[in-house]
Amino acid sequence: TTTSFLTVLLLLQEADLVIASLPKEAHLLLPVVNGIEIYSMKIDSKVTSRFARNVITSRAVNRGNVHKEVFFDVELPKTAFITNFSMTIDGVTYPGYIKEKEAAKQEYEKAVSKGQTAGLVKASGRKTEKFTVSVNIAAASKVTFELTYEELLKRQFGKYEMFIKVKPKQLVKDFEIDISIFEPQGITELEAEGTFITNDLQNVIKKTFSDKKGHISFKPTLDQQRTCANCSQSLLDGDFTVKYDVKRTTPDNLQIVNGYFVHFFAPTNLPQLPKNIIFVIDISGSMSGREIEQTREALLKILDDIRDDDFFNFILFGSDVHTWKEKLIKATPENLDEARKFVRGIDTEGMTNLYGGMMKGIEILNAAHEEKFVPKRSASIIIMLTDGQPNVGISNTEDIRTHVKKAIEGKYPLYNLGFGYGVDYGFLEKMALENKGLARRIYPDSDSALQLQGFYDEVSNPMLMDVELHYPENEISGLTKNSFKHFYDGSEIVVAGRFADINQNSLTVDVKGEGANDVLSFTTQQDAEQTAKAFQEQEYIFGDYIERLWAYLTIEQLLEKRTAATGEEKENLTAEVLDLSLKYKFVTPLTSMVVTKPEDYDNQAGIADKTTEGTLVPSITLNLCITKQTPVICFTVDGDPHFIISVPQKEDAICFNINEKPGDVLSLINDPVTGITVNGELIGDKRANSDANSQNTYFGKLGIANKYLNLKVTVTSEKITIQNGNEKTAFTWLDSVTLQQEGLTLIINKEKNLVLSMGDGASFVIVLHQVWKKHPLHQDFLGLYTLKSHKLSEQTHGLLGQFFHPIDFTILEIHPGSDPKKPDATMIIKNKELTVTRGWQKDYRKDPKHGIDIPCWFVHNNGAGLVDGVHTDYLVSSLF
Ligand SMILES: *[C@@H]1O[C@H](CO)[C@@H](O)[C@H](O)[C@H]1NC(C)=O
Ligand SMILES: *[C@@H]1O[C@H](CO)[C@@H](O)[C@H](O)[C@H]1NC(C)=O
Ligand SMILES: *[C@@H]1O[C@H](CO)[C@@H](O)[C@H](O)[C@H]1NC(C)=O
C-alpha cells in the first residue's frame, strides 16, 4: 500500500484569507478600560406570526486620545439568517451588501488589493453563531453597529421560544431589550427570563400581553447592571429567553397576505399514538468514560418515561452487534426493570460496526410490523447514537446510506445523534434526512445526558402519523414541505406557499393524519380579508412577513435537501437557494455580506499601522468567527507550529505545539540511513510581541536535503530553490511546475502546495498558507505533511521523524478541565503518565482554505513527555 502505517502531519494555523483575524490581545482589552465607551445597546425584536426580525444596535465612542479598536460581538441563534449589517462612523453609514459568496470574496480581495479594507460577513450553515466585527476609530469618534437577523420561531414542548444572548462586556448607560409580539390567534402565555437575572433584576423585566399583542422590555440602569454596588463589572452575561404560546380554538390557522400564505398546524387534545422505539447505541471503545456513563444515565431516565403501551428494544454495536431482545418488547413494569438492568450493564468494546447495528435495528422493526406484532396505529422510530465513524462491517458511508434507505423504505423516521466531535456529522445528517428524520449533535459536556433525554422528549409523544396537507395544485407555486411522517405533541407544522395568480385571495386546504384511534381529516378555508381583519390592530409589524417567512422556510428546506443531493440536482438546488438568498437578502451558506469603506481612506489597512494620530478612519477590519454550537471552528491557537500525530489503530491523534523564537531552526526529520533531513525555520508576526511567551511563530522556511544525492531544496513562502551539487534552479509559487530528475520529483501547484519525492520515494507535501497581504500581524507561512514515511528508515528521528515508528497510548480518567468544553485526561504513553486535553487541530490537505478539524489529545509544555528528550534538543544551527 502507499499509505504508511503511521501518518505524521505537521501543520500550521491558517490565517483566513478572506477575513482578517485580530491579534489575540486585542480581545482582552475591555473597551471601557481602553477608553471606549459603549453608551448604548439595544436589542429590538418584532415577531409577527412566529416570524421574528431582530435588530441589534450598539453605539460606542472613543473617549481616549488615540485610535482605538471597538468590537461588536454578538451571538445569533443558529437557525437565524442575517439580513443586514451596517456601520456608521462619524455620521457616515457603510451599508452591507448581499453577494454571492464567490463574488463577495473577489470584491473583498479587490478592495484589499486597492489598499482599502473591507468587511465580509459570511455564514456557515445553521451552525453560524458568533458574529464579531471590529473597527478602529479615531479619538472622540463615534461608531454605530446595526445588525439585523430573521428567524422563524419553532414550537417545542408547547411553546415558541426566542433566545437572545446578552453579553455587553461593560456597563452600558442605555441598555435595552424590547420585544413586541403580534399573534393573530391570540397569546395565551408569555414568559421572559434570563440566566443572569437576580432577584433585584426580576422587577426590571416588564411583561404585558393581552389578546394578540405581547410586549417585553428589559431596561436596567447602570447601577442595576453592576455585579455589586460600586463594581464596574456588568452582570449582564447570559441567555435571555422569551417563551409564549397562542390560542388554539382550531387545529390549524391559515393566513393570506399579498399573494402568499402560511399555514400553521398544531392540533391539541389528541390521544397519543403508542410508539415502537429502537435504540441503536454505539458502544465502541471511543465511547468509554463519560460518554458511555452519560448514555446509560440518559437511557435509564428515558426508561422511566416510556409508556406502558409502547414497544422498545436496544441494539448495541461495537465490533459486534448485540441485541437486548430478539424482538420488540412491550414496556411492562417487569420488562422495564429488566431493561434497566441491561442498561446498567452496558459497557464499551472494540470498533464501530454502525452498519451492523443499524441493519439489525431496522430488521427487528420490520419484523414487528410484518408479523403484526405491534398495533397497526402506532408510530415507529429509530434513534441511533454514535460518537465515531463506521469502521467494521460496511464502513463506506455511501454504501451504508444506500442499504439503510432501502431497508427503511420511508416507513419510520431515523434520528441520528452524533456524540462529540469524532463523528462524520455530514453522513449522519444525510442519512437521517433521507429517512424522514433529523440529525442532532450531542455536545460532550456535563449535561450530555440531559441533551440526549431532551431529544427523546421531543419525539416521545407522537399524536399523528402520515400528516398530509393538500393545497389545490394548480393554484399554488413554491409550496414548502407538506407531508410529515409524524406530528409530535407540543410542536407545530408550518407550510407556506405562493399563489400562482398573485391576485388570488382565498384558499381551501384539506388536512389528513392518522391518529391513535381514527383518521383526523378536515378542510380549512381562509381569505385575505379575514387575515386582514385579524391583523387590524397591528401597527408596527412588517407587512411582508409572510413572504419572508415563505422565503426563509423555502431556503431552509432547500438547503436541507441539498445536503444529500448530488450532481445536477445539487446544482439546481444551489441555484435556487442562491437566487432566493440574493432576492430576500439572507446571509446563507451561499451568500456573504460585504461592507466596503469609501476609497479615500487608503493605506491604513492594517490595525497595526495606526501611527498617525487623528486620522479620520484609519481602518475597518471585520472578523467573523464561524462556530458550531460550541466554539469548535472558532477555537484556534494562533501561530505556533501545531504538530498532529495520527494514530490509526486508535482512530485518534495526538497533538502538541513547540514554542520557540523566530529565527530558530528545528530538526523535524533526520534519517541517517537514507540521508534525508528536513529542518524548519520559524518566523514570527510582523510586529514583535512584547510578551515573549505569547509570541506567535510559524514555519517560514523549510530545508529538505539528501546528503547522499547532494540535493538541497529550500522552500520559503516566496520561492522554491533546488540545489543539485553546484547547479541551482529556482521557482516561485506563481509557477506551475512538474520537474523530474534523478532522485527528485517536484510538482508545484501554483500558489497552493508542492509535492516533493526524494530518493527511494519518501514524499512530502508543503502547503503554502497565504495571508492577506496587508494583514497587520500575520505573514505567509508553510505547512509540511509527510507521505510514504515508511520509505524512511527505522533510525529516523527528529521532532516528527520519531513518530514514524508505531506508537500507542491509553486514555484514562477523562475529567473536566479548566475549559468546560475541553476535558482533560490522563494519557499513558511510553510508560509515562501525562495530563492531556481534548482539542482540535486543523488538517489543510483536503481543504487548504478552511482545513478539516481533527480531534486530538493535546500534550502540553512543548510535547514534554511525548517527544524524546526535551524540545530544545531539536534546535539546530542552520537549515542544512
Ligand atoms: C440596512 O440597514 C441600513 C442602516 O439601518 C439601512 O439604511 C438599509 O436600508 C438597510 N437595508 C435593508 C435592505 O434593509
Ligand atoms: C460606594 O462609593 C461611595 C463613594 O466612594 C461610598 O461612599 C460608598 O460607601 C460605596 N459603597 C459601597 C457599598 O462600597
Ligand atoms: C435542473 O434544471 C434544469 C433546468 O431548469 C432542468 O432541465 C433539469 O431537469 C433539472 N435537473 C434536475 C435533476 O432536477
Coordinates of N, CA and C in Angstrom, one line a residue, residues 195-335:
T195 N -30.7 34.0 32.4 CA -29.9 33.2 33.3 C -29.2 34.1 34.2
F196 N -29.0 35.3 33.9 CA -28.2 36.3 34.8 C -29.1 37.1 35.7
I197 N -30.4 36.9 35.6 CA -31.4 37.7 36.3 C -31.4 37.4 37.8
T198 N -31.0 38.4 38.6 CA -31.0 38.3 40.0 C -32.4 38.7 40.5
N199 N -32.7 38.5 41.8 CA -33.9 38.9 42.4 C -34.2 40.4 42.2
D200 N -33.1 41.2 42.3 CA -33.3 42.6 42.1 C -33.7 42.9 40.7
L201 N -33.1 42.2 39.8 CA -33.4 42.5 38.4 C -34.7 42.0 37.9
Q202 N -35.3 41.0 38.6 CA -36.6 40.4 38.2 C -37.6 41.5 37.9
N203 N -37.6 42.5 38.8 CA -38.7 43.6 38.6 C -38.4 44.5 37.4
V204 N -37.2 44.4 36.9 CA -36.8 45.3 35.7 C -37.4 44.7 34.4
I205 N -37.7 43.4 34.5 CA -38.3 42.8 33.3 C -39.8 43.2 33.3
K206 N -40.2 44.0 32.3 CA -41.6 44.4 32.2 C -42.3 43.5 31.1
K207 N -43.4 42.9 31.5 CA -44.0 42.0 30.6 C -45.5 42.3 30.6
T208 N -46.1 42.4 29.4 CA -47.5 42.6 29.3 C -48.0 41.8 28.1
F209 N -49.2 41.3 28.2 CA -49.8 40.8 27.0 C -51.3 40.8 27.1
S210 N -52.0 41.1 26.0 CA -53.4 41.0 26.0 C -53.9 40.6 24.6
D211 N -54.7 39.7 24.5 CA -55.2 39.2 23.2 C -54.1 38.9 22.3
K212 N -53.9 39.8 21.2 CA -53.0 39.4 20.2 C -51.6 40.0 20.4
K213 N -51.5 40.9 21.3 CA -50.2 41.6 21.5 C -49.4 41.3 22.8
G214 N -48.2 41.1 22.6 CA -47.3 40.9 23.8 C -46.2 41.9 23.8
H215 N -45.7 42.3 24.9 CA -44.6 43.2 25.0 C -43.7 42.9 26.1
I216 N -42.4 42.9 25.9 CA -41.4 42.7 26.9 C -40.3 43.7 26.8
S217 N -40.0 44.3 28.0 CA -39.0 45.3 28.0 C -38.0 45.0 29.1
F218 N -36.8 45.2 28.9 CA -35.8 45.0 29.9 C -34.8 46.1 29.8
K219 N -34.8 47.0 30.8 CA -34.0 48.2 30.6 C -33.3 48.5 31.9
P220 N -32.3 47.8 32.3 CA -31.6 48.0 33.6 C -30.8 49.3 33.6
T221 N -30.8 50.0 34.7 CA -30.0 51.2 34.8 C -28.5 50.8 35.0
L222 N -27.6 51.8 34.9 CA -26.2 51.5 35.1 C -26.0 50.7 36.4
D223 N -26.6 51.3 37.5 CA -26.4 50.7 38.8 C -27.0 49.2 38.9
Q224 N -28.1 49.0 38.2 CA -28.7 47.7 38.2 C -27.9 46.7 37.4
Q225 N -27.0 47.2 36.6 CA -26.2 46.3 35.8 C -24.9 45.8 36.5
R226 N -24.6 46.5 37.6 CA -23.4 46.2 38.3 C -23.4 44.9 39.1
T227 N -22.3 44.2 39.1 CA -22.3 43.0 39.9 C -22.4 43.2 41.4
C228 N -22.0 44.4 41.8 CA -22.2 44.8 43.2 C -22.1 46.3 43.3
A229 N -22.6 46.9 44.3 CA -22.6 48.3 44.4 C -21.1 48.8 44.2
N230 N -21.0 49.8 43.4 CA -19.7 50.4 43.1 C -18.8 49.5 42.2
C231 N -19.2 48.3 41.9 CA -18.4 47.5 41.0 C -18.6 48.0 39.6
S232 N -17.5 47.8 38.8 CA -17.6 48.3 37.4 C -17.9 47.2 36.4
Q233 N -18.1 45.9 37.0 CA -18.4 44.8 36.1 C -19.9 44.6 35.9
S234 N -20.2 44.2 34.7 CA -21.6 44.0 34.3 C -22.1 42.6 34.7
L235 N -23.3 42.5 35.3 CA -23.8 41.1 35.5 C -24.6 40.7 34.3
L236 N -24.7 41.5 33.3 CA -25.5 41.1 32.1 C -24.6 40.1 31.3
D237 N -24.8 38.9 31.5 CA -24.0 37.9 30.8 C -24.7 36.6 30.8
G238 N -25.4 36.3 29.8 CA -26.1 35.0 29.7 C -27.2 35.0 28.7
D239 N -28.1 34.1 28.9 CA -29.2 34.0 27.9 C -30.5 34.6 28.4
F240 N -31.1 35.4 27.5 CA -32.4 36.0 27.8 C -33.4 35.2 26.9
T241 N -34.4 34.6 27.5 CA -35.3 33.7 26.8 C -36.7 34.2 26.9
V242 N -37.4 34.2 25.8 CA -38.8 34.6 25.8 C -39.6 33.4 25.3
K243 N -40.6 33.0 26.0 CA -41.4 31.9 25.5 C -42.9 32.3 25.5
Y244 N -43.6 31.8 24.5 CA -45.1 32.1 24.5 C -45.8 31.0 23.8
D245 N -47.1 31.0 23.9 CA -47.9 30.1 23.1 C -49.1 30.9 22.6
V246 N -49.8 30.3 21.7 CA -51.0 31.0 21.1 C -52.3 30.2 21.4
K247 N -53.4 30.8 21.3 CA -54.7 30.1 21.5 C -54.9 29.2 20.3
R248 N -55.6 28.1 20.7 CA -55.9 27.1 19.6 C -57.3 26.7 19.7
T249 N -58.2 27.5 19.1 CA -59.6 27.1 19.0 C -59.8 26.1 17.9
T250 N -58.9 26.2 16.9 CA -59.0 25.2 15.8 C -57.6 24.5 15.7
P251 N -57.6 23.3 15.0 CA -56.3 22.7 15.0 C -55.3 23.4 14.1
D252 N -55.8 24.3 13.2 CA -54.8 25.0 12.4 C -55.2 26.4 12.2
N253 N -54.3 27.2 11.5 CA -54.5 28.6 11.3 C -53.9 29.0 10.0
L254 N -54.7 29.6 9.1 CA -54.2 29.9 7.8 C -54.2 31.4 7.6
Q255 N -53.1 32.0 7.1 CA -53.1 33.4 6.9 C -52.7 33.7 5.4
I256 N -53.3 34.7 4.9 CA -53.1 35.0 3.5 C -52.8 36.5 3.4
V257 N -51.6 36.9 2.8 CA -51.3 38.3 2.6 C -50.6 38.5 1.3
N258 N -51.0 39.4 0.5 CA -50.3 39.7 -0.8 C -49.8 38.6 -1.6
G259 N -50.7 37.6 -1.8 CA -50.3 36.6 -2.8 C -49.5 35.4 -2.1
Y260 N -49.3 35.5 -0.8 CA -48.6 34.4 -0.1 C -49.5 33.9 1.0
F261 N -49.2 32.6 1.4 CA -50.0 32.1 2.5 C -49.1 31.4 3.5
V262 N -49.5 31.3 4.7 CA -48.8 30.4 5.7 C -49.8 29.7 6.5
H263 N -49.5 28.4 6.7 CA -50.5 27.5 7.3 C -49.8 26.9 8.6
F264 N -50.4 27.2 9.7 CA -49.8 26.6 11.0 C -50.8 25.5 11.4
F265 N -50.2 24.3 11.7 CA -51.0 23.2 12.1 C -50.4 22.6 13.4
A266 N -51.2 22.7 14.5 CA -50.8 22.1 15.8 C -52.1 21.7 16.6
P267 N -52.7 20.6 16.2 CA -53.8 20.1 17.0 C -53.5 19.8 18.4
T268 N -54.4 20.0 19.3 CA -54.2 19.7 20.7 C -55.2 18.6 21.1
N269 N -55.1 18.1 22.3 CA -56.0 17.2 22.9 C -56.3 15.9 22.0
L270 N -55.3 15.5 21.3 CA -55.5 14.2 20.6 C -54.8 13.1 21.5
P271 N -55.4 11.9 21.5 CA -54.7 10.8 22.2 C -53.4 10.5 21.6
Q272 N -52.5 10.1 22.4 CA -51.1 9.7 21.9 C -51.1 8.4 21.2
L273 N -50.3 8.3 20.2 CA -50.1 7.1 19.5 C -49.1 6.2 20.3
P274 N -49.4 4.9 20.4 CA -48.3 4.1 21.0 C -47.1 4.1 20.1
K275 N -45.9 4.0 20.7 CA -44.8 4.0 19.8 C -43.9 2.8 20.0
N276 N -43.2 2.5 18.9 CA -42.2 1.4 18.8 C -40.8 2.0 18.6
I277 N -40.0 2.0 19.7 CA -38.7 2.6 19.6 C -37.6 1.6 19.6
I278 N -36.7 1.8 18.6 CA -35.5 1.1 18.6 C -34.3 2.0 18.9
F279 N -33.6 1.7 20.0 CA -32.4 2.5 20.3 C -31.2 1.7 19.7
V280 N -30.5 2.4 18.8 CA -29.3 1.8 18.3 C -28.1 2.5 18.8
I281 N -27.3 1.9 19.7 CA -26.3 2.6 20.5 C -24.9 2.1 20.3
D282 N -24.1 3.1 20.0 CA -22.6 2.8 19.8 C -22.0 2.5 21.1
I283 N -21.3 1.4 21.2 CA -20.6 1.1 22.5 C -19.1 0.9 22.1
S284 N -18.6 1.4 21.0 CA -17.2 1.2 20.6 C -16.3 1.9 21.6
G285 N -15.0 1.5 21.6 CA -14.1 1.9 22.6 C -14.0 3.4 22.8
S286 N -14.3 4.2 21.8 CA -14.2 5.6 22.0 C -15.3 6.2 22.9
M287 N -16.3 5.4 23.1 CA -17.4 5.9 24.0 C -17.0 5.7 25.5
S288 N -15.9 5.1 25.7 CA -15.6 4.7 27.1 C -15.4 6.0 27.9
G289 N -15.6 5.9 29.2 CA -15.5 7.0 30.1 C -16.8 7.7 30.3
R290 N -16.8 9.0 30.2 CA -18.0 9.8 30.4 C -19.1 9.5 29.4
E291 N -18.7 9.3 28.2 CA -19.8 9.2 27.2 C -20.7 8.0 27.5
I292 N -20.1 6.9 27.8 CA -21.0 5.7 28.0 C -21.7 5.9 29.3
E293 N -21.1 6.5 30.3 CA -21.8 6.8 31.6 C -23.0 7.7 31.3
Q294 N -22.8 8.7 30.5 CA -23.9 9.6 30.3 C -25.0 9.0 29.5
T295 N -24.6 8.1 28.5 CA -25.6 7.4 27.7 C -26.4 6.5 28.6
R296 N -25.8 5.7 29.5 CA -26.5 4.9 30.5 C -27.5 5.7 31.3
E297 N -27.0 6.8 31.8 CA -27.8 7.7 32.6 C -29.1 8.2 31.9
A298 N -28.8 8.6 30.6 CA -30.0 9.1 29.8 C -30.9 8.0 29.5
L299 N -30.4 6.8 29.2 CA -31.3 5.7 28.8 C -32.2 5.3 30.0
L300 N -31.6 5.3 31.2 CA -32.3 5.0 32.4 C -33.5 6.0 32.6
K301 N -33.2 7.3 32.4 CA -34.2 8.3 32.6 C -35.3 8.1 31.5
I302 N -34.9 7.7 30.3 CA -35.8 7.5 29.2 C -36.7 6.3 29.6
L303 N -36.1 5.3 30.2 CA -36.9 4.1 30.5 C -38.1 4.5 31.5
D304 N -37.8 5.5 32.4 CA -38.8 6.0 33.3 C -40.0 6.6 32.6
D305 N -39.7 7.1 31.4 CA -40.7 7.9 30.7 C -41.5 7.0 29.6
I306 N -41.0 5.8 29.4 CA -41.6 5.0 28.4 C -43.0 4.6 28.9
R307 N -44.0 4.7 28.0 CA -45.4 4.4 28.4 C -45.7 2.9 28.3
D308 N -46.7 2.5 29.0 CA -46.8 1.0 29.1 C -47.4 0.4 27.8
D309 N -47.9 1.3 26.9 CA -48.3 0.6 25.6 C -47.3 0.8 24.5
D310 N -46.1 1.3 24.9 CA -45.0 1.4 23.9 C -44.3 0.0 23.8
F311 N -43.6 -0.1 22.7 CA -42.7 -1.3 22.5 C -41.3 -0.7 22.3
F312 N -40.3 -1.5 22.7 CA -38.9 -0.9 22.5 C -37.9 -2.1 22.5
N313 N -36.7 -1.7 22.1 CA -35.6 -2.6 22.2 C -34.2 -1.9 22.1
F314 N -33.2 -2.5 22.5 CA -31.8 -1.9 22.4 C -30.9 -2.7 21.5
I315 N -30.3 -2.0 20.6 CA -29.2 -2.7 19.8 C -27.9 -2.0 20.1
L316 N -26.9 -2.7 20.5 CA -25.6 -2.1 20.8 C -24.6 -2.6 19.7
F317 N -23.8 -1.6 19.3 CA -22.8 -2.0 18.3 C -21.4 -1.5 18.7
G318 N -20.5 -2.5 18.8 CA -19.1 -2.2 18.9 C -18.4 -2.8 17.7
S319 N -17.5 -3.8 17.9 CA -17.0 -4.6 16.8 C -18.1 -5.5 16.3
D320 N -18.9 -6.0 17.3 CA -20.0 -6.9 17.0 C -21.3 -6.1 17.4
V321 N -22.4 -6.8 17.0 CA -23.7 -6.2 17.3 C -24.4 -7.1 18.3
H322 N -24.9 -6.4 19.4 CA -25.6 -7.2 20.4 C -27.0 -6.6 20.5
T323 N -28.0 -7.6 20.6 CA -29.3 -7.1 20.8 C -29.8 -7.5 22.2
W324 N -30.6 -6.6 22.8 CA -31.1 -6.9 24.1 C -32.1 -8.1 24.0
K325 N -33.1 -7.9 23.1 CA -34.1 -9.0 22.8 C -34.1 -9.2 21.3
E326 N -34.6 -10.3 20.9 CA -34.6 -10.6 19.5 C -35.8 -9.9 18.8
K327 N -36.8 -9.4 19.7 CA -38.0 -8.8 19.1 C -38.2 -7.5 19.9
L328 N -39.2 -6.7 19.4 CA -39.6 -5.6 20.2 C -40.3 -6.1 21.4
I329 N -40.1 -5.3 22.5 CA -40.6 -5.8 23.8 C -41.6 -4.8 24.3
K330 N -42.7 -5.2 24.8 CA -43.7 -4.3 25.4 C -43.2 -3.7 26.7
A331 N -43.5 -2.5 27.0 CA -42.9 -1.8 28.1 C -43.7 -2.1 29.4
T332 N -43.8 -3.4 29.8 CA -44.5 -3.7 31.0 C -43.5 -3.4 32.2
P333 N -44.0 -3.3 33.4 CA -43.1 -2.9 34.5 C -42.0 -4.0 34.6
E334 N -42.2 -5.2 34.4 CA -41.2 -6.3 34.5 C -40.1 -6.1 33.4
N335 N -40.6 -5.9 32.2 CA -39.7 -5.7 31.1 C -38.8 -4.4 31.3

